GROMACS .gro file of C-alpha atoms in nm:
model
  308
    1MET     CA    1  -0.623   0.006  -3.429
    2ILE     CA    2  -0.570   0.349  -3.331
    3ASN     CA    3  -0.326   0.572  -3.477
    4TYR     CA    4  -0.093   0.698  -3.162
    5LYS     CA    5   0.046   0.972  -3.344
    6GLN     CA    6  -0.290   1.088  -3.449
    7LEU     CA    7  -0.391   1.031  -3.088
    8TYR     CA    8  -0.076   1.249  -2.962
    9TYR     CA    9  -0.169   1.547  -3.191
   10PHE     CA   10  -0.515   1.548  -3.053
   11TRP     CA   11  -0.398   1.551  -2.686
   12ASN     CA   12  -0.175   1.827  -2.762
   13VAL     CA   13  -0.448   2.046  -2.899
   14ALA     CA   14  -0.693   1.960  -2.648
   15LYS     CA   15  -0.429   2.037  -2.361
   16SER     CA   16  -0.290   2.385  -2.526
   17GLY     CA   17  -0.641   2.521  -2.630
   18GLY     CA   18  -0.629   2.503  -2.984
   19VAL     CA   19  -0.441   2.424  -3.301
   20THR     CA   20  -0.215   2.719  -3.317
   21HIS     CA   21  -0.089   2.668  -3.000
   22ALA     CA   22  -0.037   2.318  -3.040
   23ALA     CA   23   0.148   2.351  -3.359
   24LYS     CA   24   0.380   2.587  -3.204
   25GLN     CA   25   0.471   2.369  -2.934
   26LEU     CA   26   0.539   2.094  -3.198
   27ASN     CA   27   0.709   2.291  -3.423
   28ILE     CA   28   0.475   2.180  -3.719
   29THR     CA   29   0.211   2.376  -3.916
   30PRO     CA   30  -0.145   2.387  -3.807
   31GLN     CA   31  -0.251   2.237  -4.132
   32THR     CA   32  -0.065   1.914  -4.041
   33ILE     CA   33  -0.207   1.915  -3.729
   34SER     CA   34  -0.565   1.992  -3.823
   35HIS     CA   35  -0.529   1.699  -4.081
   36GLN     CA   36  -0.409   1.433  -3.816
   37VAL     CA   37  -0.682   1.520  -3.597
   38SER     CA   38  -0.954   1.474  -3.858
   39GLU     CA   39  -0.825   1.180  -3.965
   40LEU     CA   40  -0.852   1.032  -3.577
   41GLU     CA   41  -1.194   1.143  -3.613
   42THR     CA   42  -1.287   0.961  -3.907
   43SER     CA   43  -1.124   0.632  -3.770
   44LEU     CA   44  -1.318   0.668  -3.450
   45GLY     CA   45  -1.633   0.762  -3.644
   46THR     CA   46  -1.728   1.060  -3.422
   47ARG     CA   47  -1.642   1.406  -3.374
   48LEU     CA   48  -1.403   1.524  -3.106
   49PHE     CA   49  -1.414   1.877  -3.126
   50ARG     CA   50  -1.673   2.145  -3.193
   51ARG     CA   51  -1.649   2.504  -3.300
   52VAL     CA   52  -1.806   2.760  -3.033
   53GLY     CA   53  -1.732   3.120  -3.170
   54LYS     CA   54  -1.330   3.118  -3.237
   55ARG     CA   55  -1.275   2.859  -2.996
   56MET     CA   56  -1.276   2.475  -3.008
   57GLU     CA   57  -1.431   2.289  -2.744
   58LEU     CA   58  -1.439   1.918  -2.673
   59THR     CA   59  -1.726   1.697  -2.757
   60GLN     CA   60  -1.833   1.453  -2.513
   61ALA     CA   61  -1.645   1.204  -2.704
   62GLY     CA   62  -1.353   1.411  -2.696
   63GLU     CA   63  -1.348   1.432  -2.310
   64VAL     CA   64  -1.355   1.049  -2.297
   65THR     CA   65  -1.081   1.042  -2.514
   66LEU     CA   66  -0.871   1.313  -2.367
   67SER     CA   67  -0.915   1.110  -2.009
   68ARG     CA   68  -0.788   0.797  -2.190
   69ALA     CA   69  -0.510   0.982  -2.376
   70ASP     CA   70  -0.388   1.140  -2.047
   71GLU     CA   71  -0.365   0.789  -1.886
   72ILE     CA   72  -0.179   0.651  -2.194
   73PHE     CA   73   0.077   0.911  -2.229
   74GLN     CA   74   0.125   0.923  -1.840
   75ILE     CA   75   0.213   0.553  -1.879
   76GLY     CA   76   0.479   0.630  -2.162
   77ASN     CA   77   0.637   0.903  -1.977
   78GLU     CA   78   0.673   0.647  -1.686
   79ILE     CA   79   0.799   0.379  -1.919
   80GLU     CA   80   1.079   0.649  -2.019
   81LEU     CA   81   1.175   0.719  -1.661
   82LEU     CA   82   1.218   0.370  -1.570
   83VAL     CA   83   1.418   0.283  -1.883
   84ARG     CA   84   1.645   0.561  -1.804
   85ASP     CA   85   1.644   0.504  -1.432
   86ARG     CA   86   1.779   0.151  -1.535
   87ALA     CA   87   2.054   0.267  -1.791
   88ILE     CA   88   2.154   0.496  -1.501
   89SER     CA   89   2.160   0.251  -1.217
   90GLY     CA   90   2.228  -0.049  -1.404
   91GLY     CA   91   1.878  -0.217  -1.264
   92PHE     CA   92   1.498  -0.142  -1.260
   93VAL     CA   93   1.343   0.100  -0.991
   94PHE     CA   94   1.098  -0.080  -0.769
   95ARG     CA   95   0.847   0.167  -0.619
   96ALA     CA   96   0.692   0.028  -0.282
   97GLY     CA   97   0.419   0.197  -0.073
   98VAL     CA   98   0.359   0.056   0.270
   99VAL     CA   99   0.009   0.113   0.422
  100ASP     CA  100   0.088   0.286   0.753
  101THR     CA  101  -0.060   0.081   0.998
  102VAL     CA  102   0.188  -0.226   0.868
  103PRO     CA  103   0.498  -0.281   1.134
  104LYS     CA  104   0.783  -0.161   1.006
  105SER     CA  105   0.968  -0.483   1.091
  106ILE     CA  106   0.743  -0.672   0.889
  107ALA     CA  107   0.749  -0.426   0.597
  108TYR     CA  108   1.119  -0.427   0.608
  109GLN     CA  109   1.170  -0.812   0.618
  110LEU     CA  110   0.929  -0.841   0.308
  111LEU     CA  111   1.082  -0.558   0.098
  112SER     CA  112   1.447  -0.634   0.190
  113ALA     CA  113   1.414  -0.971  -0.053
  114THR     CA  114   1.395  -0.724  -0.361
  115LEU     CA  115   1.775  -0.599  -0.297
  116ASN     CA  116   1.908  -0.970  -0.338
  117LEU     CA  117   1.764  -1.063  -0.704
  118PRO     CA  118   2.004  -1.170  -0.964
  119GLU     CA  119   1.924  -0.820  -1.146
  120PRO     CA  120   2.018  -0.506  -0.938
  121ILE     CA  121   1.704  -0.349  -0.814
  122ARG     CA  122   1.672   0.012  -0.682
  123LEU     CA  123   1.423   0.010  -0.397
  124VAL     CA  124   1.202   0.331  -0.343
  125CYS     CA  125   0.968   0.281  -0.066
  126HIS     CA  126   0.729   0.529   0.149
  127SER     CA  127   0.481   0.454   0.393
  128ASP     CA  128   0.132   0.659   0.378
  129LYS     CA  129  -0.245   0.614   0.435
  130PRO     CA  130  -0.386   0.336   0.234
  131GLU     CA  131  -0.630   0.602   0.019
  132ARG     CA  132  -0.330   0.763  -0.086
  133LEU     CA  133  -0.100   0.458  -0.179
  134PHE     CA  134  -0.372   0.287  -0.382
  135GLY     CA  135  -0.438   0.631  -0.588
  136GLU     CA  136  -0.049   0.617  -0.652
  137LEU     CA  137  -0.061   0.240  -0.766
  138ALA     CA  138  -0.359   0.303  -1.003
  139ILE     CA  139  -0.196   0.571  -1.216
  140HIS     CA  140   0.168   0.362  -1.205
  141ARG     CA  141   0.323   0.545  -0.978
  142LEU     CA  142   0.377   0.244  -0.729
  143ASP     CA  143   0.432  -0.128  -0.840
  144LEU     CA  144   0.327  -0.259  -0.490
  145VAL     CA  145   0.133  -0.174  -0.211
  146ILE     CA  146   0.202  -0.385   0.123
  147ALA     CA  147  -0.126  -0.361   0.323
  148ASP     CA  148  -0.302  -0.505   0.645
  149GLN     CA  149  -0.633  -0.494   0.459
  150PRO     CA  150  -0.736  -0.607   0.124
  151LEU     CA  151  -0.802  -0.344  -0.113
  152PRO     CA  152  -1.144  -0.176  -0.068
  153ARG     CA  153  -1.387  -0.207  -0.366
  154GLU     CA  154  -1.545   0.119  -0.330
  155LEU     CA  155  -1.231   0.314  -0.408
  156GLY     CA  156  -1.287   0.198  -0.793
  157VAL     CA  157  -0.916   0.089  -0.826
  158LYS     CA  158  -0.859  -0.192  -1.097
  159ALA     CA  159  -0.595  -0.365  -0.880
  160TYR     CA  160  -0.558  -0.691  -0.710
  161SER     CA  161  -0.531  -0.791  -0.357
  162HIS     CA  162  -0.262  -1.118  -0.285
  163GLU     CA  163  -0.283  -1.256   0.041
  164LEU     CA  164   0.078  -1.284   0.185
  165GLY     CA  165   0.009  -1.444   0.520
  166GLN     CA  166  -0.161  -1.411   0.848
  167SER     CA  167  -0.031  -1.369   1.183
  168GLY     CA  168  -0.203  -1.394   1.543
  169VAL     CA  169  -0.225  -1.133   1.826
  170THR     CA  170   0.028  -1.172   2.133
  171PHE     CA  171  -0.007  -0.926   2.399
  172CYS     CA  172   0.297  -0.804   2.601
  173ALA     CA  173   0.399  -0.617   2.898
  174SER     CA  174   0.683  -0.478   3.123
  175PRO     CA  175   0.780  -0.712   3.377
  176SER     CA  176   0.699  -0.465   3.659
  177LEU     CA  177   0.338  -0.446   3.531
  178ILE     CA  178   0.336  -0.825   3.464
  179SER     CA  179   0.421  -0.857   3.855
  180SER     CA  180   0.101  -0.652   3.941
  181LEU     CA  181  -0.133  -0.857   3.741
  182LYS     CA  182  -0.355  -1.131   3.895
  183GLY     CA  183  -0.489  -1.452   3.772
  184SER     CA  184  -0.375  -1.635   3.450
  185PHE     CA  185  -0.424  -1.520   3.086
  186PRO     CA  186  -0.659  -1.438   2.934
  187ASP     CA  187  -0.836  -1.348   3.283
  188SER     CA  188  -0.566  -1.150   3.401
  189LEU     CA  189  -0.610  -0.868   3.144
  190HIS     CA  190  -0.980  -0.790   3.285
  191ASN     CA  191  -0.967  -0.428   3.432
  192ALA     CA  192  -0.582  -0.422   3.340
  193PRO     CA  193  -0.413  -0.107   3.192
  194MET     CA  194  -0.418  -0.177   2.789
  195LEU     CA  195  -0.256   0.041   2.510
  196LEU     CA  196  -0.394  -0.010   2.203
  197PRO     CA  197  -0.346   0.100   1.833
  198SER     CA  198  -0.599   0.360   1.694
  199GLN     CA  199  -0.964   0.248   1.537
  200GLY     CA  200  -0.998   0.152   1.196
  201THR     CA  201  -0.650  -0.055   1.203
  202SER     CA  202  -0.665  -0.457   1.146
  203LEU     CA  203  -0.476  -0.481   1.451
  204ARG     CA  204  -0.717  -0.300   1.685
  205SER     CA  205  -1.015  -0.468   1.510
  206ALA     CA  206  -0.851  -0.808   1.563
  207VAL     CA  207  -0.801  -0.726   1.930
  208SER     CA  208  -1.148  -0.583   1.984
  209GLN     CA  209  -1.328  -0.862   1.867
  210TRP     CA  210  -1.130  -1.133   2.053
  211LEU     CA  211  -1.158  -0.902   2.415
  212SER     CA  212  -1.559  -0.877   2.332
  213LYS     CA  213  -1.566  -1.265   2.229
  214ASN     CA  214  -1.416  -1.355   2.577
  215GLN     CA  215  -1.593  -1.071   2.748
  216LEU     CA  216  -1.279  -0.911   2.886
  217ARG     CA  217  -1.284  -0.534   2.954
  218PRO     CA  218  -0.948  -0.391   2.990
  219GLN     CA  219  -0.873  -0.024   3.118
  220ILE     CA  220  -0.746   0.170   2.788
  221VAL     CA  221  -0.514   0.377   2.902
  222ALA     CA  222  -0.420   0.543   2.574
  223GLU     CA  223  -0.455   0.477   2.172
  224PHE     CA  224  -0.177   0.529   1.914
  225ALA     CA  225  -0.158   0.558   1.522
  226ASP     CA  226   0.208   0.500   1.554
  227THR     CA  227   0.294   0.132   1.684
  228ALA     CA  228   0.607   0.241   1.726
  229LEU     CA  229   0.519   0.509   1.974
  230LEU     CA  230   0.268   0.226   2.131
  231LYS     CA  231   0.572  -0.011   2.185
  232ALA     CA  232   0.765   0.267   2.347
  233PHE     CA  233   0.508   0.327   2.588
  234GLY     CA  234   0.437  -0.019   2.635
  235HIS     CA  235   0.821  -0.046   2.738
  236THR     CA  236   0.765   0.176   3.050
  237GLY     CA  237   0.496  -0.022   3.240
  238LEU     CA  238   0.169   0.196   3.117
  239GLY     CA  239  -0.022  -0.089   3.004
  240ILE     CA  240  -0.064  -0.396   2.817
  241PHE     CA  241  -0.011  -0.370   2.428
  242PRO     CA  242  -0.085  -0.629   2.153
  243VAL     CA  243   0.161  -0.708   1.859
  244PRO     CA  244   0.117  -0.938   1.548
  245SER     CA  245   0.259  -1.270   1.690
  246VAL     CA  246   0.502  -1.235   1.400
  247THR     CA  247   0.702  -0.961   1.539
  248ALA     CA  248   0.631  -1.078   1.892
  249ASP     CA  249   1.002  -1.205   1.975
  250GLU     CA  250   1.161  -0.893   1.826
  251VAL     CA  251   0.934  -0.677   2.023
  252VAL     CA  252   1.053  -0.860   2.342
  253ARG     CA  253   1.425  -0.820   2.272
  254GLN     CA  254   1.397  -0.454   2.146
  255TYR     CA  255   1.171  -0.332   2.430
  256ASN     CA  256   1.269  -0.544   2.700
  257VAL     CA  257   0.913  -0.682   2.770
  258ARG     CA  258   0.780  -1.003   2.815
  259ILE     CA  259   0.486  -1.242   2.632
  260ILE     CA  260   0.173  -1.250   2.867
  261GLY     CA  261  -0.003  -1.469   2.618
  262LYS     CA  262  -0.189  -1.488   2.262
  263SER     CA  263  -0.511  -1.441   2.157
  264GLU     CA  264  -0.695  -1.744   1.986
  265GLY     CA  265  -0.890  -1.758   1.707
  266GLU     CA  266  -0.834  -1.388   1.574
  267SER     CA  267  -0.552  -1.289   1.311
  268ILE     CA  268  -0.435  -1.030   1.109
  269ARG     CA  269  -0.395  -1.080   0.730
  270PHE     CA  270  -0.107  -0.885   0.529
  271PHE     CA  271  -0.157  -0.830   0.136
  272ALA     CA  272   0.034  -0.758  -0.153
  273ILE     CA  273  -0.148  -0.525  -0.372
  274SER     CA  274  -0.074  -0.500  -0.719
  275LEU     CA  275  -0.212  -0.417  -1.106
  276GLU     CA  276  -0.117  -0.748  -1.189
  277ARG     CA  277  -0.378  -1.045  -1.139
  278ARG     CA  278  -0.106  -1.316  -1.177
  279LEU     CA  279   0.221  -1.208  -1.046
  280LYS     CA  280   0.510  -1.172  -1.247
  281HIS     CA  281   0.713  -0.909  -1.149
  282PRO     CA  282   1.030  -1.043  -1.018
  283ALA     CA  283   1.060  -0.822  -0.709
  284VAL     CA  284   0.708  -0.906  -0.634
  285LEU     CA  285   0.752  -1.239  -0.657
  286ALA     CA  286   1.060  -1.209  -0.405
  287VAL     CA  287   0.818  -1.030  -0.165
  288ARG     CA  288   0.597  -1.318  -0.206
  289LYS     CA  289   0.869  -1.587  -0.173
  290ILE     CA  290   0.994  -1.432   0.177
  291ALA     CA  291   0.624  -1.396   0.287
  292SER     CA  292   0.558  -1.775   0.264
  293GLY     CA  293   0.857  -1.864   0.537
  294LEU     CA  294   0.792  -1.570   0.763
  295PHE     CA  295   0.419  -1.621   0.803
  296SER     CA  296   0.472  -2.006   0.781
  297THR     CA  297   0.437  -2.012   1.161
  298ASP     CA  298   0.353  -1.720   1.394
  299VAL     CA  299   0.411  -1.906   1.689
  300SER     CA  300   0.691  -1.723   1.941
  301SER     CA  301   0.987  -1.903   2.041
  302MET     CA  302   0.977  -1.754   2.385
  303THR     CA  303   0.749  -1.882   2.668
  304PRO     CA  304   0.489  -1.651   2.829
  305GLU     CA  305   0.547  -1.517   3.149
  306PRO     CA  306   0.378  -1.701   3.422
  307PHE     CA  307   0.097  -1.530   3.687
  308LEU     CA  308   0.094  -1.546   4.046
   0.00000   0.00000   0.00000
């Protein structure tokens, strides 16, 4: 088994640029550091440094060892911060990332469950692009990422996508716009003004596939990266807009719009992406438990608006 004290001395030598600098930083003799690094090389069976003039350079094995040592000591620092935070706050810090295309109301319902655990937890949450959040997850800066797509394999992040549930797609519009639509749903969408989420989102993909399957071609008035802005524009009557069915009732109440219909056969999936293959973290388990109720049905309790 590797000696982590020896690894720590090696790491400091590699980071500081030499034995002398490392000795000053650690307040020990250069001879002690040299001996510990030599012992590490012996146990690994390879040289980690080579002399080039008066300088020490890492060998290829040294580069690999340094890369892994960076990860090990970074995790060590995070453990220290985690335990310190618990001592200060009386509970653990739970760091969650929410992909920016996940509706905030869904994220709220999922994450609020973590604040009702028997042991106090301080929730630290932020929203960002998926690539950035997955990068933070990979280096243990996040405990969980809530996303509307599974983790892409090409990112090379060793994490696991746990499906939380699925939601259908519901179309909403303002009462004034509904009164101008002709025919019944879904034919009423053809040539009607529509507001859509940006390309590349799971909601946009589900809507586009469903429209194509039903040979419907609405007039796309605008596209939005921010779903809250999309709904605000929809509230004014500028276009029909899609929302996950699980949020439809809330959207109707908040934006004073009406449901005109629901897609069949297309759904949006939501995931808890974690470094754990088998979920054990109490906060993540709480998220999964609340999700089982949230996504148990995505049928809106409100009746779709009739058409003339």
